[in-house]
């Protein structure tokens, strides 16, 4: 019980830039600066999928990086969550119908929280990551029942 | 029967103290960087979270080595509490670090391997200083046993001031604080991902984190040994010493292993050697 409660209090994130124009990446990095100080929620940018709980994706997915995104997701230990940051990661954005993109991050990995915006504000990104952290507890419960939940929640 | 209770109390209290000190460390670090900082209990949340994650290992021996790292650290702390042989405690501490290095070397990840190599180099840097410290304590008190060392009739620091400076220097390497955090880093992920702990995840990483807390308590107990005569002086010294570590952690950038090795062997080992010659002449020749 105590162990499960701790899940939402220390979400460690790994950030992957799929095909982004770097607008969202700059906002994500701004969120991690001392101005917003996400460490007060226990959020740490670990940069290592094996330590991470939450995968933060920005940008639309193309044929080249779909495999990389999938590998990063598979390397993370359960329970894990995915947050799509920005319009491109949510749906593909203005690149949606392009021949070279697959669409949003949810075409490759199950996305739990969508943070729309071009680019979203740091406050919105923070809220998205914290919402994903709340979901981790639920996922742990389902893990105990024997099934690992990968249902995308929209 | 009494021994069992003392052992049990040590095994339970030591990580609590270590975790709270780590939490206060993170809070003070945050305040120094003009941030609000995580709650003081944050290290415990992190630990509990790690234990509730799925276990993923690259090779099964990793679990054994992570477990050995924890067990050797616990044994070292318990031996210190029972006032046993200081030399043996040091060797067991070295075994703990070796277990961690072997665990990192058990995988093929280049980041983990470079971290392990750097850890080996830092062992090479600090081990002579620690040995010099214990030899100097032997020269002053005539014993390696903590029981007899505590019977010494004045503060050890009065005879060993330079050794204490050298030990504080080495403490930074041992705690993996900023100028010497080259084997694993809490702050710089660009260089080595996570160095020696890259390939550990979930509960296995939790075991290592727990081992670090025992290690922290043991190192602070070493500081206490220098001021053992007066408990208030000792606690003040430990707090000042650890605060200085945090300050140094925040004001300095990471050094390369070459500079670390040169500095430790010239400055820290030099200090230790000077003090060693001094106490040898004072206690053995005169």
Short mmCIF file of C-alpha atoms in Angstrom, two decimals:
data_model
loop_
_atom_site.label_atom_id
_atom_site.label_comp_id
_atom_site.label_asym_id
_atom_site.label_seq_id
_atom_site.Cartn_x
_atom_site.Cartn_y
_atom_site.Cartn_z
CA UNK A 1 0.00 0.00 0.00
CA UNK A 2 2.75 2.41 1.09
CA UNK A 3 4.86 1.26 -1.82
CA UNK A 4 2.06 1.87 -4.29
CA UNK A 5 1.34 5.35 -2.85
CA UNK A 6 4.98 6.33 -3.40
CA UNK A 7 4.61 5.79 -7.15
CA UNK A 8 2.89 9.11 -7.73
CA UNK A 9 5.33 11.00 -5.51
CA UNK A 10 8.47 10.35 -7.50
CA UNK A 11 7.82 10.25 -11.23
CA UNK A 12 11.18 10.11 -13.02
CA UNK A 13 10.95 11.15 -16.65
CA UNK A 14 12.81 10.37 -19.82
CA UNK A 15 12.31 12.78 -22.70
CA UNK A 16 12.38 11.72 -26.35
CA UNK A 17 12.23 14.23 -29.18
CA UNK A 18 10.67 12.39 -32.12
CA UNK A 19 10.38 14.83 -34.97
CA UNK A 20 9.75 18.03 -33.12
CA UNK A 21 10.57 21.55 -34.30
CA UNK A 22 12.21 22.01 -30.84
CA UNK A 23 9.50 24.44 -29.71
CA UNK A 24 8.04 21.84 -27.34
CA UNK A 25 11.52 20.65 -26.29
CA UNK A 26 12.44 24.17 -25.22
CA UNK A 27 9.25 24.35 -23.17
CA UNK A 28 9.96 20.93 -21.59
CA UNK A 29 13.48 22.01 -20.66
CA UNK A 30 12.09 25.31 -19.34
CA UNK A 31 9.81 23.22 -17.10
CA UNK A 32 12.87 21.47 -15.66
CA UNK A 33 14.68 24.72 -14.79
CA UNK A 34 14.79 26.19 -11.26
CA UNK A 35 12.07 28.71 -12.20
CA UNK A 36 9.37 26.01 -12.20
CA UNK A 37 11.38 23.60 -10.00
CA UNK A 38 9.63 20.30 -10.76
CA UNK A 39 11.83 18.55 -8.21
CA UNK A 40 9.38 19.73 -5.53
CA UNK A 41 6.98 17.11 -6.94
CA UNK A 42 9.80 14.57 -7.05
CA UNK A 43 10.08 14.84 -10.84
CA UNK A 44 13.64 14.18 -12.03
CA UNK A 45 14.82 14.08 -15.62
CA UNK A 46 16.86 10.86 -15.52
CA UNK A 47 17.55 10.48 -19.23
CA UNK A 48 17.76 6.71 -18.80
CA UNK A 49 14.73 4.61 -19.82
CA UNK A 50 15.66 1.88 -17.32
CA UNK A 51 15.20 4.30 -14.41
CA UNK A 52 12.24 6.20 -15.79
CA UNK A 53 8.53 5.95 -14.98
CA UNK A 54 7.18 8.41 -17.50
CA UNK A 55 8.12 8.81 -21.15
CA UNK A 56 7.68 12.35 -22.42
CA UNK A 57 7.35 12.50 -26.20
CA UNK A 58 7.37 15.60 -28.37
CA UNK A 59 6.89 15.82 -32.12
CA UNK A 60 5.20 13.61 -34.69
CA UNK A 61 6.48 10.10 -35.38
CA UNK A 62 8.11 9.27 -38.71
CA UNK A 63 9.32 6.01 -40.23
CA UNK A 64 12.89 6.49 -38.97
CA UNK A 65 12.22 7.12 -35.31
CA UNK A 66 9.21 4.87 -34.72
CA UNK A 67 11.56 2.00 -33.91
CA UNK A 68 13.59 4.16 -31.48
CA UNK A 69 10.47 5.33 -29.66
CA UNK A 70 9.23 1.75 -29.35
CA UNK A 71 12.60 0.56 -28.00
CA UNK A 72 12.73 3.30 -25.37
CA UNK A 73 9.20 2.42 -24.28
CA UNK A 74 10.02 -1.28 -24.05
CA UNK A 75 13.13 -0.64 -21.95
CA UNK A 76 11.15 1.07 -19.20
CA UNK A 77 10.06 -1.18 -16.30
CA UNK A 78 6.34 -1.45 -15.46
CA UNK A 79 4.33 0.47 -14.28
CA UNK A 80 5.01 3.16 -16.87
CA UNK A 81 3.13 5.97 -18.56
CA UNK A 82 3.52 8.06 -21.70
CA UNK A 83 2.82 11.78 -22.01
CA UNK A 84 2.50 13.33 -25.47
CA UNK A 85 3.55 16.98 -25.42
CA UNK A 86 2.29 19.35 -28.10
CA UNK A 87 -0.04 19.16 -31.08
CA UNK A 88 2.37 17.06 -33.18
CA UNK A 89 2.82 14.34 -30.57
CA UNK A 90 -0.93 14.29 -29.84
CA UNK A 91 -2.22 13.86 -33.39
CA UNK A 92 0.52 14.61 -35.87
CA UNK A 93 -0.32 18.31 -35.93
CA UNK A 94 0.26 20.07 -39.22
CA UNK A 95 2.24 17.04 -40.43
CA UNK A 96 -0.72 14.69 -39.94
CA UNK A 97 -1.38 13.92 -43.60
CA UNK A 98 2.26 14.06 -44.73
CA UNK A 99 3.63 11.04 -46.60
CA UNK A 100 6.71 10.86 -44.37
CA UNK A 101 4.99 10.79 -40.96
CA UNK A 102 2.98 8.10 -39.22
CA UNK A 103 1.05 10.61 -37.10
CA UNK A 104 1.01 11.18 -33.34
CA UNK A 105 2.95 9.25 -30.72
CA UNK A 106 -0.09 7.02 -30.13
CA UNK A 107 0.46 5.29 -33.47
CA UNK A 108 3.52 3.56 -31.93
CA UNK A 109 3.17 3.57 -28.12
CA UNK A 110 0.06 3.73 -25.89
CA UNK A 111 -0.25 7.36 -24.80
CA UNK A 112 -1.86 8.03 -21.41
CA UNK A 113 -1.95 11.82 -21.22
CA UNK A 114 -2.22 14.29 -24.10
CA UNK A 115 -0.96 17.83 -23.54
CA UNK A 116 -2.15 19.92 -26.52
CA UNK A 117 -0.72 23.27 -27.58
CA UNK A 118 1.82 24.65 -29.99
CA UNK A 119 3.84 24.79 -27.86
CA UNK A 120 2.14 24.01 -24.51
CA UNK A 121 3.02 26.19 -21.52
CA UNK A 122 5.33 24.77 -18.81
CA UNK A 123 2.39 24.76 -16.37
CA UNK A 124 0.41 22.55 -18.75
CA UNK A 125 3.37 20.18 -19.18
CA UNK A 126 3.77 19.95 -15.40
CA UNK A 127 0.08 19.13 -14.97
CA UNK A 128 0.28 16.49 -17.69
CA UNK A 129 3.23 14.75 -16.06
CA UNK A 130 1.56 14.83 -12.64
CA UNK A 131 -1.65 13.36 -14.13
CA UNK A 132 0.42 10.56 -15.63
CA UNK A 133 1.99 10.00 -12.20
CA UNK A 134 -1.50 9.52 -10.72
CA UNK A 135 -2.17 6.88 -13.37
CA UNK A 136 0.91 4.88 -12.32
CA UNK A 137 -0.80 3.88 -9.07
CA UNK A 138 -3.80 2.53 -10.97
CA UNK A 139 -1.53 0.65 -13.36
CA UNK A 140 0.30 -0.95 -10.44
CA UNK A 141 -3.04 -2.20 -9.10
CA UNK A 142 -3.83 -3.79 -12.45
CA UNK A 143 -0.31 -5.24 -12.60
CA UNK A 144 -1.05 -7.17 -9.41
CA UNK A 145 -4.13 -8.71 -10.99
CA UNK A 146 -1.83 -10.21 -13.56
CA UNK A 147 -2.56 -8.04 -16.54
CA UNK A 148 -0.35 -5.18 -17.58
CA UNK A 149 -2.52 -2.35 -18.72
CA UNK A 150 -1.57 -0.60 -21.88
CA UNK A 151 -4.87 1.05 -22.65
CA UNK A 152 -4.58 4.51 -24.10
CA UNK A 153 -6.71 6.96 -22.18
CA UNK A 154 -7.94 9.94 -24.12
CA UNK B 1 20.43 -11.77 23.10
CA UNK B 2 21.50 -8.16 23.62
CA UNK B 3 23.72 -8.35 20.52
CA UNK B 4 20.79 -9.42 18.35
CA UNK B 5 18.72 -6.42 19.47
CA UNK B 6 21.60 -4.01 18.85
CA UNK B 7 22.15 -5.49 15.39
CA UNK B 8 18.44 -5.23 14.61
CA UNK B 9 18.28 -1.62 15.83
CA UNK B 10 21.33 -0.69 13.74
CA UNK B 11 19.95 -2.30 10.60
CA UNK B 12 16.67 -0.38 11.02
CA UNK B 13 17.93 2.99 12.31
CA UNK B 14 20.92 3.44 9.94
CA UNK B 15 18.92 3.68 6.67
CA UNK B 16 16.36 5.97 8.36
CA UNK B 17 19.15 8.35 9.36
CA UNK B 18 20.84 8.00 5.97
CA UNK B 19 17.60 8.66 4.10
CA UNK B 20 16.71 11.74 6.17
CA UNK B 21 20.24 13.14 5.76
CA UNK B 22 19.93 12.60 1.98
CA UNK B 23 16.54 14.35 2.04
CA UNK B 24 17.93 17.34 3.96
CA UNK B 25 20.88 17.36 1.54
CA UNK B 26 18.51 17.64 -1.42
CA UNK B 27 16.49 20.37 0.30
CA UNK B 28 19.58 22.45 1.15
CA UNK B 29 20.95 21.95 -2.37
CA UNK B 30 17.63 23.20 -3.78
CA UNK B 31 17.66 26.26 -1.51
CA UNK B 32 21.23 27.03 -2.61
CA UNK B 33 20.05 26.93 -6.23
CA UNK B 34 17.14 29.24 -5.36
CA UNK B 35 14.55 26.48 -5.69
CA UNK B 36 11.90 25.26 -3.30
CA UNK B 37 13.16 21.70 -3.28
CA UNK B 38 11.56 18.29 -2.73
CA UNK B 39 10.04 17.23 0.61
CA UNK B 40 12.55 15.91 3.15
CA UNK B 41 11.02 12.43 2.87
CA UNK B 42 11.54 12.40 -0.92
CA UNK B 43 14.40 9.79 -0.83
CA UNK B 44 11.99 7.38 0.91
CA UNK B 45 9.32 7.97 -1.75
CA UNK B 46 11.95 7.27 -4.41
CA UNK B 47 13.05 4.09 -2.65
CA UNK B 48 9.49 2.78 -2.16
CA UNK B 49 8.71 3.58 -5.77
CA UNK B 50 11.78 1.67 -6.96
CA UNK B 51 10.70 -1.34 -4.92
CA UNK B 52 7.22 -1.32 -6.46
CA UNK B 53 8.57 -1.39 -10.01
CA UNK B 54 9.07 -4.39 -12.24
CA UNK B 55 12.49 -6.10 -12.12
CA UNK B 56 14.39 -5.94 -15.39
CA UNK B 57 17.94 -7.27 -15.44
CA UNK B 58 20.38 -7.76 -18.25
CA UNK B 59 22.17 -10.63 -16.51
CA UNK B 60 21.08 -12.38 -13.33
CA UNK B 61 24.41 -11.85 -11.57
CA UNK B 62 23.54 -8.14 -11.36
CA UNK B 63 20.96 -8.91 -8.66
CA UNK B 64 23.55 -10.87 -6.67
CA UNK B 65 26.11 -8.05 -6.85
CA UNK B 66 23.58 -5.35 -5.94
CA UNK B 67 22.54 -7.50 -2.98
CA UNK B 68 26.18 -8.05 -1.96
CA UNK B 69 26.78 -4.29 -2.10
CA UNK B 70 23.94 -3.78 0.38
CA UNK B 71 24.95 -6.68 2.65
CA UNK B 72 28.62 -5.68 2.87
CA UNK B 73 27.61 -2.12 3.75
CA UNK B 74 25.24 -3.37 6.45
CA UNK B 75 27.96 -5.65 7.86
CA UNK B 76 30.43 -2.74 7.94
CA UNK B 77 27.98 -0.50 9.84
CA UNK B 78 27.07 -3.26 12.30
CA UNK B 79 30.77 -4.00 12.90
CA UNK B 80 31.37 -0.32 13.63
CA UNK B 81 28.51 -0.25 16.13
CA UNK B 82 29.99 -3.32 17.86
CA UNK B 83 33.33 -1.45 18.05
CA UNK B 84 35.28 -4.08 16.14
CA UNK B 85 38.46 -3.90 14.09
CA UNK B 86 38.76 -0.70 12.03
CA UNK B 87 41.01 -2.31 9.43
CA UNK B 88 38.50 -5.10 8.82
CA UNK B 89 35.67 -2.55 8.44
CA UNK B 90 37.69 -0.79 5.77
CA UNK B 91 38.26 -4.04 3.87
CA UNK B 92 34.56 -4.89 4.00
CA UNK B 93 33.75 -1.41 2.71
CA UNK B 94 36.16 -2.05 -0.16
CA UNK B 95 34.36 -5.35 -0.85
CA UNK B 96 31.07 -3.47 -1.08
CA UNK B 97 32.46 -1.10 -3.71
CA UNK B 98 33.98 -4.05 -5.57
CA UNK B 99 30.58 -5.74 -5.67
CA UNK B 100 29.07 -2.63 -7.23
CA UNK B 101 31.87 -2.47 -9.82
CA UNK B 102 31.44 -6.15 -10.70
CA UNK B 103 27.69 -5.63 -11.00
CA UNK B 104 28.23 -2.80 -13.48
CA UNK B 105 30.81 -4.87 -15.38
CA UNK B 106 28.38 -7.80 -15.70
CA UNK B 107 26.63 -6.07 -18.59
CA UNK B 108 27.82 -4.99 -22.00
CA UNK B 109 26.54 -1.42 -21.81
CA UNK B 110 29.41 1.01 -22.54
CA UNK B 111 28.01 3.62 -20.12
CA UNK B 112 27.88 1.14 -17.28
CA UNK B 113 31.40 -0.09 -18.08
CA UNK B 114 32.94 3.39 -18.27
CA UNK B 115 31.23 4.16 -14.96
CA UNK B 116 32.75 1.01 -13.46
CA UNK B 117 36.21 1.93 -14.72
CA UNK B 118 35.93 5.40 -13.25
CA UNK B 119 34.76 3.93 -9.96
CA UNK B 120 37.86 1.69 -9.95
CA UNK B 121 40.05 4.75 -10.47
CA UNK B 122 38.37 6.57 -7.60
CA UNK B 123 38.93 3.51 -5.39
CA UNK B 124 42.58 3.75 -6.41
CA UNK B 125 42.53 7.42 -5.41
CA UNK B 126 40.90 7.25 -1.99
CA UNK B 127 41.97 3.87 -0.62
CA UNK B 128 45.60 4.87 0.27
CA UNK B 129 44.30 7.86 2.22
CA UNK B 130 41.88 5.71 4.20
CA UNK B 131 44.64 3.19 4.96
CA UNK B 132 46.93 6.07 6.04
CA UNK B 133 44.17 7.33 8.34
CA UNK B 134 43.82 3.98 10.07
CA UNK B 135 47.58 3.51 10.39
CA UNK B 136 47.85 6.98 11.94
CA UNK B 137 45.07 6.15 14.39
CA UNK B 138 47.06 3.00 15.25
CA UNK B 139 50.21 5.02 15.91
CA UNK B 140 48.34 7.33 18.29
CA UNK B 141 46.22 4.81 20.19
CA UNK B 142 48.22 1.60 19.71
CA UNK B 143 45.23 -0.39 18.49
CA UNK B 144 43.03 -1.04 15.46
CA UNK B 145 40.08 -1.86 17.70
CA UNK B 146 37.48 0.89 17.99
CA UNK B 147 36.88 -0.20 21.59
CA UNK B 148 40.49 0.73 22.49
CA UNK B 149 40.54 3.79 20.23
CA UNK B 150 37.62 5.23 22.20
CA UNK B 151 39.64 4.85 25.43
CA UNK B 152 42.19 7.36 24.14
CA UNK B 153 42.18 10.23 26.64
CA UNK B 154 41.94 13.20 24.25
CA UNK B 155 40.23 14.07 20.98
CA UNK B 156 41.90 12.25 18.09
CA UNK B 157 41.66 15.39 15.95
CA UNK B 158 44.28 17.13 18.12
CA UNK B 159 46.86 14.60 16.96
CA UNK B 160 45.47 14.05 13.47
CA UNK B 161 44.33 17.43 12.05
CA UNK B 162 45.87 16.89 8.59
CA UNK B 163 44.55 13.35 8.42
CA UNK B 164 41.09 14.78 9.07
CA UNK B 165 41.52 17.28 6.23
CA UNK B 166 42.62 14.44 3.93
CA UNK B 167 39.66 12.32 5.06
CA UNK B 168 37.18 15.15 4.39
CA UNK B 169 38.72 15.44 0.94
CA UNK B 170 38.27 11.72 0.33
CA UNK B 171 34.71 11.90 1.71
CA UNK B 172 33.73 13.92 -1.38
CA UNK B 173 34.91 11.09 -3.64
CA UNK B 174 33.27 8.45 -1.47
CA UNK B 175 29.92 10.27 -1.37
CA UNK B 176 30.18 10.88 -5.15
CA UNK B 177 29.73 14.63 -4.71
CA UNK B 178 30.32 17.18 -7.40
CA UNK B 179 33.99 17.68 -8.23
CA UNK B 180 34.45 13.90 -8.12
CA UNK B 181 31.04 12.56 -9.20
CA UNK B 182 32.51 11.04 -12.32
CA UNK B 183 31.45 7.41 -11.87
CA UNK B 184 27.77 8.19 -11.38
CA UNK B 185 26.11 11.53 -11.36
CA UNK B 186 22.82 12.85 -10.08
CA UNK B 187 23.13 15.98 -12.14
CA UNK B 188 24.97 15.43 -15.42
CA UNK B 189 23.16 12.87 -17.56
CA UNK B 190 24.61 14.07 -20.84
CA UNK B 191 27.96 12.47 -20.31
CA UNK B 192 27.48 8.96 -18.97
CA UNK B 193 23.67 8.59 -18.76
CA UNK B 194 23.93 7.34 -15.18
CA UNK B 195 27.39 5.79 -15.12
CA UNK B 196 27.77 2.78 -12.87
CA UNK B 197 24.03 2.39 -12.16
CA UNK B 198 22.85 2.72 -15.78
CA UNK B 199 21.92 -0.94 -16.18
CA UNK B 200 20.32 -1.39 -12.77
CA UNK B 201 16.60 -0.71 -12.60
CA UNK B 202 13.60 -1.01 -10.31
CA UNK B 203 14.09 -2.95 -7.04
CA UNK B 204 17.74 -3.74 -7.88
CA UNK B 205 18.48 -0.01 -8.08
CA UNK B 206 16.57 0.34 -4.80
CA UNK B 207 19.00 -2.09 -3.12
CA UNK B 208 21.94 0.03 -4.29
CA UNK B 209 20.26 3.23 -3.07
CA UNK B 210 19.71 1.59 0.32
CA UNK B 211 23.36 0.49 0.36
CA UNK B 212 24.43 4.09 -0.25
CA UNK B 213 22.52 5.21 2.85
CA UNK B 214 24.34 2.66 5.02
CA UNK B 215 27.61 3.79 3.44
CA UNK B 216 26.77 7.43 4.24
CA UNK B 217 26.08 6.59 7.89
CA UNK B 218 29.35 4.64 8.13
CA UNK B 219 31.37 7.53 6.67
CA UNK B 220 29.78 9.98 9.11
CA UNK B 221 30.64 7.53 11.92
CA UNK B 222 34.28 7.77 10.77
CA UNK B 223 34.03 11.54 11.27
CA UNK B 224 32.58 10.90 14.72
CA UNK B 225 35.65 8.78 15.56
CA UNK B 226 37.85 11.89 15.40
CA UNK B 227 35.71 13.67 18.02
CA UNK B 228 34.55 10.63 20.00
CA UNK B 229 35.40 12.06 23.43
CA UNK B 230 32.66 14.68 23.36
CA UNK B 231 29.31 13.81 21.81
CA UNK B 232 28.18 17.42 21.23
CA UNK B 233 31.43 18.39 19.56
CA UNK B 234 31.15 15.22 17.45
CA UNK B 235 27.59 15.97 16.25
CA UNK B 236 28.51 19.58 15.46
CA UNK B 237 31.58 18.40 13.55
CA UNK B 238 29.54 15.89 11.53
CA UNK B 239 26.94 18.54 10.63
CA UNK B 240 29.59 21.13 9.65
CA UNK B 241 31.52 18.52 7.68
CA UNK B 242 28.44 17.41 5.74
CA UNK B 243 27.31 20.99 5.15
CA UNK B 244 30.72 21.80 3.65
CA UNK B 245 30.32 18.77 1.38
CA UNK B 246 26.99 20.17 0.14
CA UNK B 247 28.56 23.62 -0.43
CA UNK B 248 31.46 22.09 -2.38
CA UNK B 249 28.98 19.95 -4.32
CA UNK B 250 27.13 23.08 -5.41
CA UNK B 251 30.01 25.38 -6.23
CA UNK B 252 32.23 23.08 -8.25
CA UNK B 253 32.10 21.45 -11.67
CA UNK B 254 33.00 17.84 -12.44
CA UNK B 255 36.72 17.09 -12.89
CA UNK B 256 38.28 14.48 -15.14
CA UNK B 257 39.68 11.30 -13.58
CA UNK B 258 43.28 12.35 -14.29
CA UNK B 259 42.96 15.56 -12.29
CA UNK B 260 41.17 13.68 -9.52
CA UNK B 261 43.93 11.10 -9.27
CA UNK B 262 46.70 13.70 -9.33
CA UNK B 263 45.01 15.95 -6.77
CA UNK B 264 44.12 13.13 -4.40
CA UNK B 265 47.54 11.51 -4.46
CA UNK B 266 49.43 14.81 -4.17
CA UNK B 267 47.25 16.97 -1.89
CA UNK B 268 45.20 14.52 0.18
CA UNK B 269 47.80 11.76 0.43
CA UNK B 270 50.49 14.41 1.02
CA UNK B 271 48.53 15.81 3.97
CA UNK B 272 48.00 12.31 5.33
CA UNK B 273 51.69 11.42 4.97
CA UNK B 274 52.87 14.57 6.77
CA UNK B 275 50.56 13.78 9.67
CA UNK B 276 51.64 10.14 9.63
CA UNK B 277 55.32 11.11 10.00
CA UNK B 278 54.42 13.59 12.74
CA UNK B 279 52.54 11.04 14.90
CA UNK B 280 55.18 8.38 14.19
CA UNK B 281 57.92 10.63 15.57
CA UNK B 282 55.77 11.79 18.48
CA UNK B 283 54.46 8.39 19.62
CA UNK B 284 56.96 5.82 18.36
CA UNK B 285 60.38 7.51 18.43
CA UNK B 286 60.16 9.96 21.38
#
